[in-house]
Amino acid sequence: MSDKYPLGKLPPEHLAALLARYPIADPRVIVGPRPGEDAAVLDVGGEQYLVAKMDPITFATDEIGWYAVNVNANDIATTGGTPQWFMATLLLPGGQADPAMVDTIFEQMHAACDALGVALVGGHTEITYGIDRPIVAGMMLGQVEKARLLSTGYAQPGDRLLLTKGYPIEATAIIAREKHDLLEHRFSHEYVERCAGFLHEPGISVVRDARVALNAGRVHAMHDPTEGGLATGLWEMAEASGLRLVVDPAAALLEEGRALCEATGLDPLGAIASGALLMAVHPDDADAIAAALAQDGIPAYDIGRVEEGGTAVVGVDDRPLARPARDEIARLFDAD
């Protein structure tokens, strides 16, 4: 049996061991690298923390610049902060890169930054060998008031779990955009185009979701389920908080996501889910937060609760929820 890792994230146990091997001594690091936490938080003086996030876009190629800005901004928002400055390393495939490719990616990044009020402040561009598609590695910086900092690990016993917009939004868009040849004999052209449009509607950004929720009630923890889907996002919140999550996510499954995942043999619960914001909120404020989101045109689903009893994610039938070994989307690209 090969000891080579498949496509996707490093196994969480390997990553945890690596991070434990190299501890941080700098006291200005308020939130450092650990599984389940997607942004670093630094105390650089003053009344606000600096929040830093890095994430590459590797599986998607269509509208890659838009993806890069939004997925990085999301993880600033989940700390309670505001994304403000973006940098990008743009790697272009030798023999394929041309002015139109570069112009398109820059137009996408600037459009996404403008929509969020973010400044594109720098980065690096390079035409290189060994890749067959453009790759954007983004870095987003933002700020959060010290008293309003949130973390994936701040969930509390008794909290309700809310999920905005449903899942898996990003996986639906990626399948429709990147693997339309697998869908053309099962769905109409109009249906596939609508699924491809999930990138923008309901959209992969959760910045507005976070802002509305924070203004409406007591939000204790927020998380952006990305690689590994909602199932991994739930496990990451449970592990970061050291608590038990009891969940029934079926009501938040989008019909389009279910259909496209079924057509391609994927489990939607484990498919990349950017666009949905997972929140642990005070039980007395859950209804008010959901109502405020709905008033702003953002659906919110009550998918469970937080309990004491050790780190676990279980269904309402008390059966453990499986944690994906890797994102389901990666399986579509194994043979590429």
mmCIF file of C-alpha atoms in Angstrom, residues 5 18 34 57 62 83 110 129 132 142 172 211 220 239 282 299 303 322 326 329-330:
data_model
loop_
_atom_site.group_PDB
_atom_site.id
_atom_site.type_symbol
_atom_site.label_atom_id
_atom_site.label_comp_id
_atom_site.label_asym_id
_atom_site.label_seq_id
_atom_site.Cartn_x
_atom_site.Cartn_y
_atom_site.Cartn_z
ATOM 1 C CA TYR A 5 -1.169 11.257 0.377
ATOM 2 C CA LEU A 18 3.609 19.304 12.968
ATOM 3 C CA ARG A 34 -4.049 24.967 14.953
ATOM 4 C CA ILE A 57 -7.316 28.311 -5.112
ATOM 5 C CA ASP A 62 -13.061 29.540 -13.825
ATOM 6 C CA PRO A 83 -11.337 42.242 5.604
ATOM 7 C CA HIS A 110 -10.415 43.770 -8.478
ATOM 8 C CA TYR A 129 6.672 25.160 -15.161
ATOM 9 C CA ASP A 132 -1.220 23.120 -16.246
ATOM 10 C CA GLY A 142 -8.140 42.700 8.354
ATOM 11 C CA THR A 172 -22.160 22.890 -6.684
ATOM 12 C CA ARG A 211 -22.046 41.241 9.818
ATOM 13 C CA HIS A 220 -20.099 32.979 20.300
ATOM 14 C CA GLU A 239 -12.456 19.957 18.361
ATOM 15 C CA HIS A 282 -26.754 32.044 22.406
ATOM 16 C CA PRO A 299 -31.732 31.986 4.724
ATOM 17 C CA ILE A 303 -29.145 22.483 12.428
ATOM 18 C CA ALA A 322 -18.217 10.572 9.967
ATOM 19 C CA ARG A 326 -10.514 14.554 2.389
ATOM 20 C CA ILE A 329 -14.393 17.378 -4.745
ATOM 21 C CA ALA A 330 -10.806 16.089 -4.806
#
